[in-house]
mmCIF file of C-alpha atoms in Angstrom:
data_model
loop_
_atom_site.group_PDB
_atom_site.id
_atom_site.type_symbol
_atom_site.label_atom_id
_atom_site.label_comp_id
_atom_site.label_asym_id
_atom_site.label_seq_id
_atom_site.Cartn_x
_atom_site.Cartn_y
_atom_site.Cartn_z
ATOM 1 C CA MET A 1 5.886 17.219 -28.914
ATOM 2 C CA ASP A 2 3.471 14.364 -28.264
ATOM 3 C CA ALA A 3 5.912 12.494 -25.989
ATOM 4 C CA ALA A 4 7.794 13.118 -22.769
ATOM 5 C CA TYR A 5 11.174 13.002 -24.548
ATOM 6 C CA ALA A 6 12.733 13.160 -27.968
ATOM 7 C CA ALA A 7 15.926 11.155 -28.455
ATOM 8 C CA ALA A 8 18.923 13.006 -29.921
ATOM 9 C CA GLU A 9 22.359 11.422 -30.346
ATOM 10 C CA GLU A 10 23.047 8.286 -28.293
ATOM 11 C CA GLY A 11 22.387 8.901 -24.618
ATOM 12 C CA SER A 12 21.012 12.412 -25.112
ATOM 13 C CA TYR A 13 17.381 13.541 -24.953
ATOM 14 C CA HIS A 14 15.234 16.653 -24.917
ATOM 15 C CA ALA A 15 12.395 16.850 -22.408
ATOM 16 C CA SER A 16 9.001 18.247 -23.373
ATOM 17 C CA GLU A 17 6.465 20.153 -21.253
ATOM 18 C CA LEU A 18 4.741 16.839 -20.505
ATOM 19 C CA THR A 19 7.448 16.140 -17.908
ATOM 20 C CA ARG A 20 6.676 19.292 -15.872
ATOM 21 C CA GLY A 21 6.057 18.656 -12.163
ATOM 22 C CA PRO A 22 3.979 20.543 -9.582
ATOM 23 C CA TRP A 23 6.791 22.215 -7.628
ATOM 24 C CA HIS A 24 8.290 24.582 -10.238
ATOM 25 C CA PRO A 25 7.262 25.370 -13.855
ATOM 26 C CA GLU A 26 10.812 24.785 -15.161
ATOM 27 C CA HIS A 27 11.428 21.501 -13.343
ATOM 28 C CA GLN A 28 10.448 17.955 -14.236
ATOM 29 C CA HIS A 29 8.394 15.566 -12.161
ATOM 30 C CA ALA A 30 10.804 12.788 -11.096
ATOM 31 C CA GLY A 31 8.652 10.039 -12.652
ATOM 32 C CA PRO A 32 9.462 10.619 -16.343
ATOM 33 C CA PRO A 33 13.273 10.941 -15.953
ATOM 34 C CA SER A 34 13.275 7.855 -13.718
ATOM 35 C CA ALA A 35 11.472 5.954 -16.468
ATOM 36 C CA LEU A 36 13.948 7.290 -19.029
ATOM 37 C CA VAL A 37 16.881 5.988 -16.969
ATOM 38 C CA CYS A 38 14.993 2.708 -16.504
ATOM 39 C CA ARG A 39 14.929 2.434 -20.313
ATOM 40 C CA ALA A 40 18.726 2.824 -20.379
ATOM 41 C CA PHE A 41 19.124 0.146 -17.694
ATOM 42 C CA GLU A 42 16.868 -2.234 -19.626
ATOM 43 C CA GLN A 43 18.994 -1.789 -22.731
ATOM 44 C CA ALA A 44 22.216 -2.417 -20.769
ATOM 45 C CA GLY A 45 20.811 -5.538 -19.114
ATOM 46 C CA ALA A 46 19.391 -7.002 -22.331
ATOM 47 C CA VAL A 47 22.929 -7.373 -23.704
ATOM 48 C CA HIS A 48 23.508 -10.002 -20.989
ATOM 49 C CA GLY A 49 20.059 -11.612 -21.080
ATOM 50 C CA LEU A 50 19.037 -9.839 -17.864
ATOM 51 C CA THR A 51 15.411 -9.030 -18.605
ATOM 52 C CA HIS A 52 13.821 -8.351 -15.205
ATOM 53 C CA LEU A 53 14.257 -5.076 -13.311
ATOM 54 C CA GLY A 54 14.299 -6.271 -9.700
ATOM 55 C CA ARG A 55 15.287 -2.993 -8.069
ATOM 56 C CA PHE A 56 15.603 0.609 -9.157
ATOM 57 C CA THR A 57 16.971 3.348 -6.876
ATOM 58 C CA GLY A 58 17.262 7.021 -7.715
ATOM 59 C CA ASN A 59 19.078 9.665 -5.669
ATOM 60 C CA LEU A 60 17.637 13.020 -6.700
ATOM 61 C CA LEU A 61 20.476 15.505 -6.270
ATOM 62 C CA ARG A 62 19.049 18.618 -7.913
ATOM 63 C CA PRO A 63 15.854 19.636 -9.707
ATOM 64 C CA VAL A 64 15.769 18.132 -13.202
ATOM 65 C CA PRO A 65 15.258 20.997 -15.691
ATOM 66 C CA ILE A 66 12.925 20.754 -18.670
ATOM 67 C CA GLY A 67 15.427 20.726 -21.526
ATOM 68 C CA ALA A 68 18.452 18.753 -22.667
ATOM 69 C CA LEU A 69 19.524 15.660 -20.694
ATOM 70 C CA THR A 70 22.280 13.081 -21.002
ATOM 71 C CA ILE A 71 22.347 9.587 -19.479
ATOM 72 C CA GLU A 72 25.590 7.713 -18.826
ATOM 73 C CA VAL A 73 25.275 4.045 -17.760
ATOM 74 C CA ALA A 74 28.014 1.953 -16.125
ATOM 75 C CA GLU A 75 28.117 -1.824 -15.785
ATOM 76 C CA ASP A 76 29.224 -2.345 -12.171
ATOM 77 C CA TYR A 77 29.028 -6.138 -12.025
ATOM 78 C CA VAL A 78 27.350 -8.851 -14.090
ATOM 79 C CA GLY A 79 27.133 -12.398 -12.791
ATOM 80 C CA ARG A 80 25.345 -15.530 -13.874
ATOM 81 C CA SER A 81 21.910 -14.528 -12.551
ATOM 82 C CA VAL A 82 22.077 -10.825 -11.663
ATOM 83 C CA GLY A 83 23.694 -7.636 -12.844
ATOM 84 C CA HIS A 84 24.349 -4.380 -11.008
ATOM 85 C CA PHE A 85 24.309 -1.141 -13.012
ATOM 86 C CA SER A 86 24.633 2.555 -12.200
ATOM 87 C CA ALA A 87 23.768 5.704 -14.139
ATOM 88 C CA ARG A 88 24.235 9.462 -14.082
ATOM 89 C CA LEU A 89 21.560 11.876 -15.279
ATOM 90 C CA ILE A 90 23.276 15.053 -16.457
ATOM 91 C CA ALA A 91 21.830 18.477 -17.294
ATOM 92 C CA GLY A 92 23.727 21.717 -17.823
ATOM 93 C CA GLY A 93 27.028 19.951 -17.194
ATOM 94 C CA LYS A 94 25.985 18.800 -13.692
ATOM 95 C CA ASP A 95 24.756 15.530 -12.249
ATOM 96 C CA VAL A 96 21.116 16.105 -11.331
ATOM 97 C CA ALA A 97 20.455 12.506 -10.259
ATOM 98 C CA ARG A 98 22.276 9.222 -9.842
ATOM 99 C CA PHE A 99 20.732 5.785 -10.096
ATOM 100 C CA THR A 100 21.473 2.138 -9.437
ATOM 101 C CA ALA A 101 19.616 -0.943 -10.619
ATOM 102 C CA LEU A 102 19.578 -4.688 -10.111
ATOM 103 C CA LEU A 103 18.599 -6.650 -13.209
ATOM 104 C CA GLN A 104 17.901 -10.367 -13.060
ATOM 105 C CA ARG A 105 17.906 -13.340 -15.410
ATOM 106 C CA GLU A 106 14.415 -14.839 -15.530
ATOM 107 C CA ALA A 107 13.693 -18.590 -15.328
ATOM 108 C CA ASP A 108 10.541 -20.728 -15.394
ATOM 109 C CA VAL A 109 9.992 -21.602 -11.707
ATOM 110 C CA PRO A 110 6.224 -21.993 -11.050
ATOM 111 C CA VAL A 111 4.937 -21.197 -7.550
ATOM 112 C CA PRO A 112 3.682 -24.451 -5.970
ATOM 113 C CA ASP A 113 0.003 -24.651 -5.096
ATOM 114 C CA GLY A 114 -0.612 -23.902 -1.440
ATOM 115 C CA THR A 115 2.451 -21.692 -0.981
ATOM 116 C CA PRO A 116 1.736 -19.513 2.107
ATOM 117 C CA GLY A 117 0.804 -15.940 1.210
ATOM 118 C CA HIS A 118 -0.106 -16.875 -2.347
ATOM 119 C CA PRO A 119 -1.784 -16.008 -4.597
ATOM 120 C CA LEU A 120 -0.674 -12.435 -4.047
ATOM 121 C CA PRO A 121 -3.207 -9.666 -3.306
ATOM 122 C CA GLU A 122 -4.940 -7.649 -6.009
ATOM 123 C CA ALA A 123 -5.607 -3.919 -6.269
ATOM 124 C CA PRO A 124 -8.728 -2.708 -4.406
ATOM 125 C CA ARG A 125 -10.683 -2.284 -7.667
ATOM 126 C CA ALA A 126 -10.044 -2.793 -11.375
ATOM 127 C CA PRO A 127 -9.483 0.403 -13.401
ATOM 128 C CA ALA A 128 -12.622 -0.244 -15.444
ATOM 129 C CA ASP A 129 -14.655 0.003 -12.219
ATOM 130 C CA CYS A 130 -13.013 3.221 -11.003
ATOM 131 C CA PRO A 131 -14.025 6.844 -11.698
ATOM 132 C CA PRO A 132 -11.575 9.064 -13.594
ATOM 133 C CA VAL A 133 -9.917 11.912 -11.714
ATOM 134 C CA THR A 134 -7.699 14.831 -12.690
ATOM 135 C CA MET A 135 -4.687 15.911 -10.667
ATOM 136 C CA PRO A 136 -5.346 19.287 -9.014
ATOM 137 C CA PHE A 137 -2.296 20.869 -10.652
ATOM 138 C CA ALA A 138 -3.231 19.633 -14.150
ATOM 139 C CA GLY A 139 -4.436 22.207 -16.666
ATOM 140 C CA ARG A 140 -2.586 25.264 -15.331
ATOM 141 C CA LEU A 141 0.469 24.472 -17.435
ATOM 142 C CA ARG A 142 0.947 21.423 -19.634
ATOM 143 C CA GLY A 143 2.794 18.807 -17.613
ATOM 144 C CA TYR A 144 2.800 15.484 -15.812
ATOM 145 C CA GLY A 145 -0.936 15.704 -15.158
ATOM 146 C CA ASP A 146 -1.412 15.612 -18.945
ATOM 147 C CA LEU A 147 1.159 12.848 -19.502
ATOM 148 C CA VAL A 148 -0.850 10.379 -17.404
ATOM 149 C CA GLU A 149 -4.519 9.629 -16.825
ATOM 150 C CA ASN A 150 -5.805 8.547 -13.420
ATOM 151 C CA ARG A 151 -8.650 6.618 -11.836
ATOM 152 C CA VAL A 152 -9.464 6.326 -8.132
ATOM 153 C CA ALA A 153 -9.626 2.820 -6.665
ATOM 154 C CA GLU A 154 -10.042 3.945 -3.033
ATOM 155 C CA GLY A 155 -9.681 7.101 -0.946
ATOM 156 C CA ARG A 156 -9.337 10.617 -2.335
ATOM 157 C CA PHE A 157 -6.565 12.386 -4.205
ATOM 158 C CA PHE A 158 -4.175 14.386 -1.954
ATOM 159 C CA GLN A 159 -6.116 13.601 1.232
ATOM 160 C CA GLY A 160 -4.088 10.862 2.862
ATOM 161 C CA PRO A 161 -3.951 7.129 2.114
ATOM 162 C CA CYS A 162 -5.431 6.258 -1.261
ATOM 163 C CA SER A 163 -5.162 3.924 -4.248
ATOM 164 C CA ILE A 164 -4.861 5.503 -7.702
ATOM 165 C CA TRP A 165 -4.480 3.932 -11.145
ATOM 166 C CA PHE A 166 -2.044 5.477 -13.668
ATOM 167 C CA ARG A 167 -1.865 5.047 -17.428
ATOM 168 C CA LEU A 168 0.344 6.902 -19.912
ATOM 169 C CA ARG A 169 -1.553 9.100 -22.374
ATOM 170 C CA HIS A 170 1.587 9.775 -24.438
ATOM 171 C CA ALA A 171 4.798 7.984 -25.340
ATOM 172 C CA LEU A 172 7.767 8.225 -23.018
ATOM 173 C CA VAL A 173 10.212 8.540 -25.934
ATOM 174 C CA ALA A 174 8.850 9.775 -29.262
ATOM 175 C CA GLY A 175 8.298 6.952 -31.734
ATOM 176 C CA GLU A 176 8.521 4.173 -29.118
ATOM 177 C CA ALA A 177 6.031 2.142 -27.118
ATOM 178 C CA PRO A 178 7.020 2.278 -23.411
ATOM 179 C CA SER A 179 8.007 -0.987 -21.753
ATOM 180 C CA PRO A 180 6.023 -2.325 -18.772
ATOM 181 C CA TYR A 181 8.863 -1.297 -16.458
ATOM 182 C CA GLN A 182 8.907 2.232 -17.852
ATOM 183 C CA ARG A 183 5.156 2.502 -17.261
ATOM 184 C CA ALA A 184 5.691 1.465 -13.633
ATOM 185 C CA LEU A 185 8.512 3.988 -13.091
ATOM 186 C CA VAL A 186 6.499 6.894 -14.519
ATOM 187 C CA ALA A 187 3.872 6.217 -11.853
ATOM 188 C CA ALA A 188 5.974 5.030 -8.890
ATOM 189 C CA ASP A 189 7.341 8.467 -7.937
ATOM 190 C CA SER A 190 3.783 9.770 -7.400
ATOM 191 C CA GLY A 191 3.108 7.991 -4.106
ATOM 192 C CA ASN A 192 4.234 11.058 -2.151
ATOM 193 C CA GLY A 193 1.899 13.340 -4.072
ATOM 194 C CA ILE A 194 -1.288 11.299 -4.254
ATOM 195 C CA SER A 195 -1.202 10.391 -0.536
ATOM 196 C CA ALA A 196 -0.284 13.917 0.602
ATOM 197 C CA CYS A 197 -1.753 14.766 3.988
ATOM 198 C CA LEU A 198 -0.453 18.353 4.253
ATOM 199 C CA ASP A 199 -1.703 21.458 2.464
ATOM 200 C CA PHE A 200 0.349 22.140 -0.696
ATOM 201 C CA ALA A 201 -0.087 25.881 -0.119
ATOM 202 C CA ARG A 202 1.401 25.754 3.397
ATOM 203 C CA TYR A 203 4.025 22.999 3.171
ATOM 204 C CA SER A 204 6.536 21.478 0.797
ATOM 205 C CA PHE A 205 7.285 17.755 1.125
ATOM 206 C CA VAL A 206 9.722 16.864 -1.614
ATOM 207 C CA ASN A 207 11.231 13.386 -1.926
ATOM 208 C CA GLY A 208 15.016 13.163 -2.247
ATOM 209 C CA ASP A 209 15.038 9.587 -3.465
ATOM 210 C CA LEU A 210 12.960 6.784 -4.958
ATOM 211 C CA THR A 211 13.397 3.031 -4.556
ATOM 212 C CA VAL A 212 11.232 0.551 -6.454
ATOM 213 C CA ASN A 213 11.349 -3.230 -5.979
ATOM 214 C CA LEU A 214 9.495 -5.356 -8.517
ATOM 215 C CA LEU A 215 8.847 -9.090 -8.238
ATOM 216 C CA ARG A 216 7.723 -9.598 -11.831
ATOM 217 C CA ARG A 217 7.198 -7.855 -15.130
ATOM 218 C CA PRO A 218 4.047 -5.694 -15.087
ATOM 219 C CA VAL A 219 1.310 -6.557 -17.581
ATOM 220 C CA GLY A 220 -1.051 -4.166 -19.349
ATOM 221 C CA GLU A 221 -1.102 -0.387 -19.457
ATOM 222 C CA TRP A 222 -2.432 0.385 -15.968
ATOM 223 C CA ILE A 223 -0.340 0.675 -12.776
ATOM 224 C CA CYS A 224 -1.997 1.189 -9.373
ATOM 225 C CA LEU A 225 -0.312 2.875 -6.401
ATOM 226 C CA GLN A 226 -1.774 2.059 -2.985
ATOM 227 C CA ALA A 227 0.035 4.877 -1.206
ATOM 228 C CA ARG A 228 0.452 6.246 2.299
ATOM 229 C CA THR A 229 2.524 9.129 3.706
ATOM 230 C CA ALA A 230 3.915 8.923 7.252
ATOM 231 C CA LEU A 231 5.263 12.049 9.017
ATOM 232 C CA ALA A 232 7.586 12.065 12.021
ATOM 233 C CA GLY A 233 7.331 15.689 13.246
ATOM 234 C CA ASN A 234 11.078 16.200 12.715
ATOM 235 C CA GLY A 235 10.884 17.616 9.206
ATOM 236 C CA CYS A 236 11.221 14.128 7.707
ATOM 237 C CA GLY A 237 8.771 11.573 6.392
ATOM 238 C CA LEU A 238 8.261 8.433 4.349
ATOM 239 C CA ALA A 239 5.905 7.684 1.494
ATOM 240 C CA GLU A 240 5.373 4.021 0.669
ATOM 241 C CA SER A 241 3.299 2.462 -2.085
ATOM 242 C CA ALA A 242 2.223 -1.048 -2.929
ATOM 243 C CA LEU A 243 2.279 -1.371 -6.725
ATOM 244 C CA TYR A 244 -0.253 -3.372 -8.716
ATOM 245 C CA ASP A 245 -1.195 -4.123 -12.283
ATOM 246 C CA GLU A 246 -4.541 -5.638 -13.269
ATOM 247 C CA ALA A 247 -3.248 -9.132 -12.403
ATOM 248 C CA GLY A 248 -2.185 -8.259 -8.842
ATOM 249 C CA LEU A 249 0.761 -7.134 -6.717
ATOM 250 C CA ILE A 250 3.970 -6.347 -8.627
ATOM 251 C CA GLY A 251 6.135 -4.641 -5.977
ATOM 252 C CA ARG A 252 6.665 -1.672 -3.701
ATOM 253 C CA ALA A 253 8.059 1.857 -3.830
ATOM 254 C CA THR A 254 9.432 4.091 -1.061
ATOM 255 C CA GLN A 255 10.394 7.766 -0.954
ATOM 256 C CA SER A 256 12.223 9.729 1.768
ATOM 257 C CA LEU A 257 10.581 13.115 2.368
ATOM 258 C CA THR A 258 11.874 16.490 3.510
ATOM 259 C CA VAL A 259 8.988 18.442 5.048
ATOM 260 C CA ARG A 260 9.124 22.220 5.481
ATOM 261 C CA PRO A 261 6.669 25.099 5.993
ATOM 262 C CA ARG A 262 6.498 27.359 2.968
#
């Protein structure tokens, strides 16, 4: 299948090998299912004219298997300007992740000239000026490293703080063009991996959550993560990423890490 997912009946999907993550050959990387749930949130918000995804939070309860998935979305509250939604991601009859989202109604409110802190910063380098790179785990088995292509804006892959561009090589859902928000969510969960500062062979450092805040709709196909991992020495850590498109800063992502020796 030349896409991360194939849609079945309403709310049900089948994951392809392109969703495979680096931790286990039968488990998905958290980026693609997060983007799939983002798609469901976008559809729920559009009914009310809520077109901007301001915040997306995922609580990753169990590994997400490569196979059949179901998404159930609930409308928690919809007001004049914002709506709060929640969702369950279900596999094998169990909740494997739960999500919440804030969607906002957009309005034309230009930023006045001279506003402090504006214009917002840009990514370190444009993707056209950056060398391509392949994720170290790509090629062993077809997976996430084949779903996306990468270019290095600064630093080095898996050796501490770095800035990496992401672009989807394949559709998220077969027969559909991914939305800008879906492109951002596919990439946003990778901050922990690309800025890894521990040896994969000696340590695991899995994130149990993902929160993404976006200030505007991304433009174009490329998303840059300027990522850093911080470790506390207590078996816990934090990965944080500034997110950019080719026009500049679009938001931030954070992940809580559990660090253990293998």
